[in-house]
């Protein structure tokens, strides 16, 4: 099996050392299912200070990432070019559906991490197939976002999560949150495990789980539930990330 490759464009390659060696991601690398490589735009800077940022034209606070080091770093990845994802608070909001779609799209991805106050717009225009935001807040750089994107996509790659059912039953699969879960002991601090889970009746347990999953979603994330109804009514646009992946 060919590993899925993630090429991270970052001026902080050391950020990913722990990420690559721990847990699900560490095992997936060890088992040859994924590869994570880092590429530093500083190595493509032409000036003696190896600078990758500059003042914004028109003035204003902060520095902007220069186009040449990032675009030349991307060029160095060769042909065929990977699917290029720019991590930015202006991007499409990341979610489970988008993670699933992208994980099936191709076998090589570039993740472009920004620092400073933002990117020269030509990086976005000439260097990205898709902009992704992991949430409506501003990080100091795209590195944490790259970890989120890689980890959520990797969970959908065959063999990465031991029991594939645990991925399909994850919260947010099909826009539903997961049902509540319990393990031993059957009673703790006066709180009892629901009787039905101790009954051994798998058909009833399955039905209970489905009902709880719907109830959980309605109560905690009514927005997801609305999205589910809209999908049935063919109002796809309100449900971000459920679109046809070939659109990108
Ligand atoms: N870089 C800075 N903020 C970000 C966000 N919310 N998502 C992705 N990349 C970012």
Short mmCIF file of C-alpha atoms and ligand atoms in Angstrom, two decimals, residues 87-89 132-135 137-139 141-142 145, ligand 1:
data_model
loop_
_atom_site.label_atom_id
_atom_site.label_comp_id
_atom_site.label_asym_id
_atom_site.label_seq_id
_atom_site.Cartn_x
_atom_site.Cartn_y
_atom_site.Cartn_z
CA UNK A 87 -4.13 27.09 6.53
CA UNK A 88 -5.77 30.41 7.27
CA UNK A 89 -8.56 31.85 9.43
CA UNK A 132 -8.88 25.75 5.38
CA UNK A 133 -9.70 27.31 8.76
CA UNK A 134 -9.97 25.05 11.80
CA UNK A 135 -12.21 27.51 13.65
CA UNK A 137 -10.28 32.28 15.98
CA UNK A 138 -6.78 33.38 15.07
CA UNK A 139 -3.77 31.18 15.82
CA UNK A 141 0.53 30.21 12.92
CA UNK A 142 -0.83 27.36 10.85
CA UNK A 145 -4.08 23.70 12.32
N1 LIG B 1 -3.85 30.23 11.03
C1 LIG B 1 -4.21 31.17 11.93
N2 LIG B 1 -5.45 30.95 12.41
C2 LIG B 1 -5.91 29.83 11.79
C3 LIG B 1 -7.12 29.10 11.83
N3 LIG B 1 -8.14 29.47 12.62
N4 LIG B 1 -7.24 28.02 11.06
C4 LIG B 1 -6.23 27.64 10.25
N5 LIG B 1 -5.06 28.29 10.15
C5 LIG B 1 -4.90 29.37 10.91
#
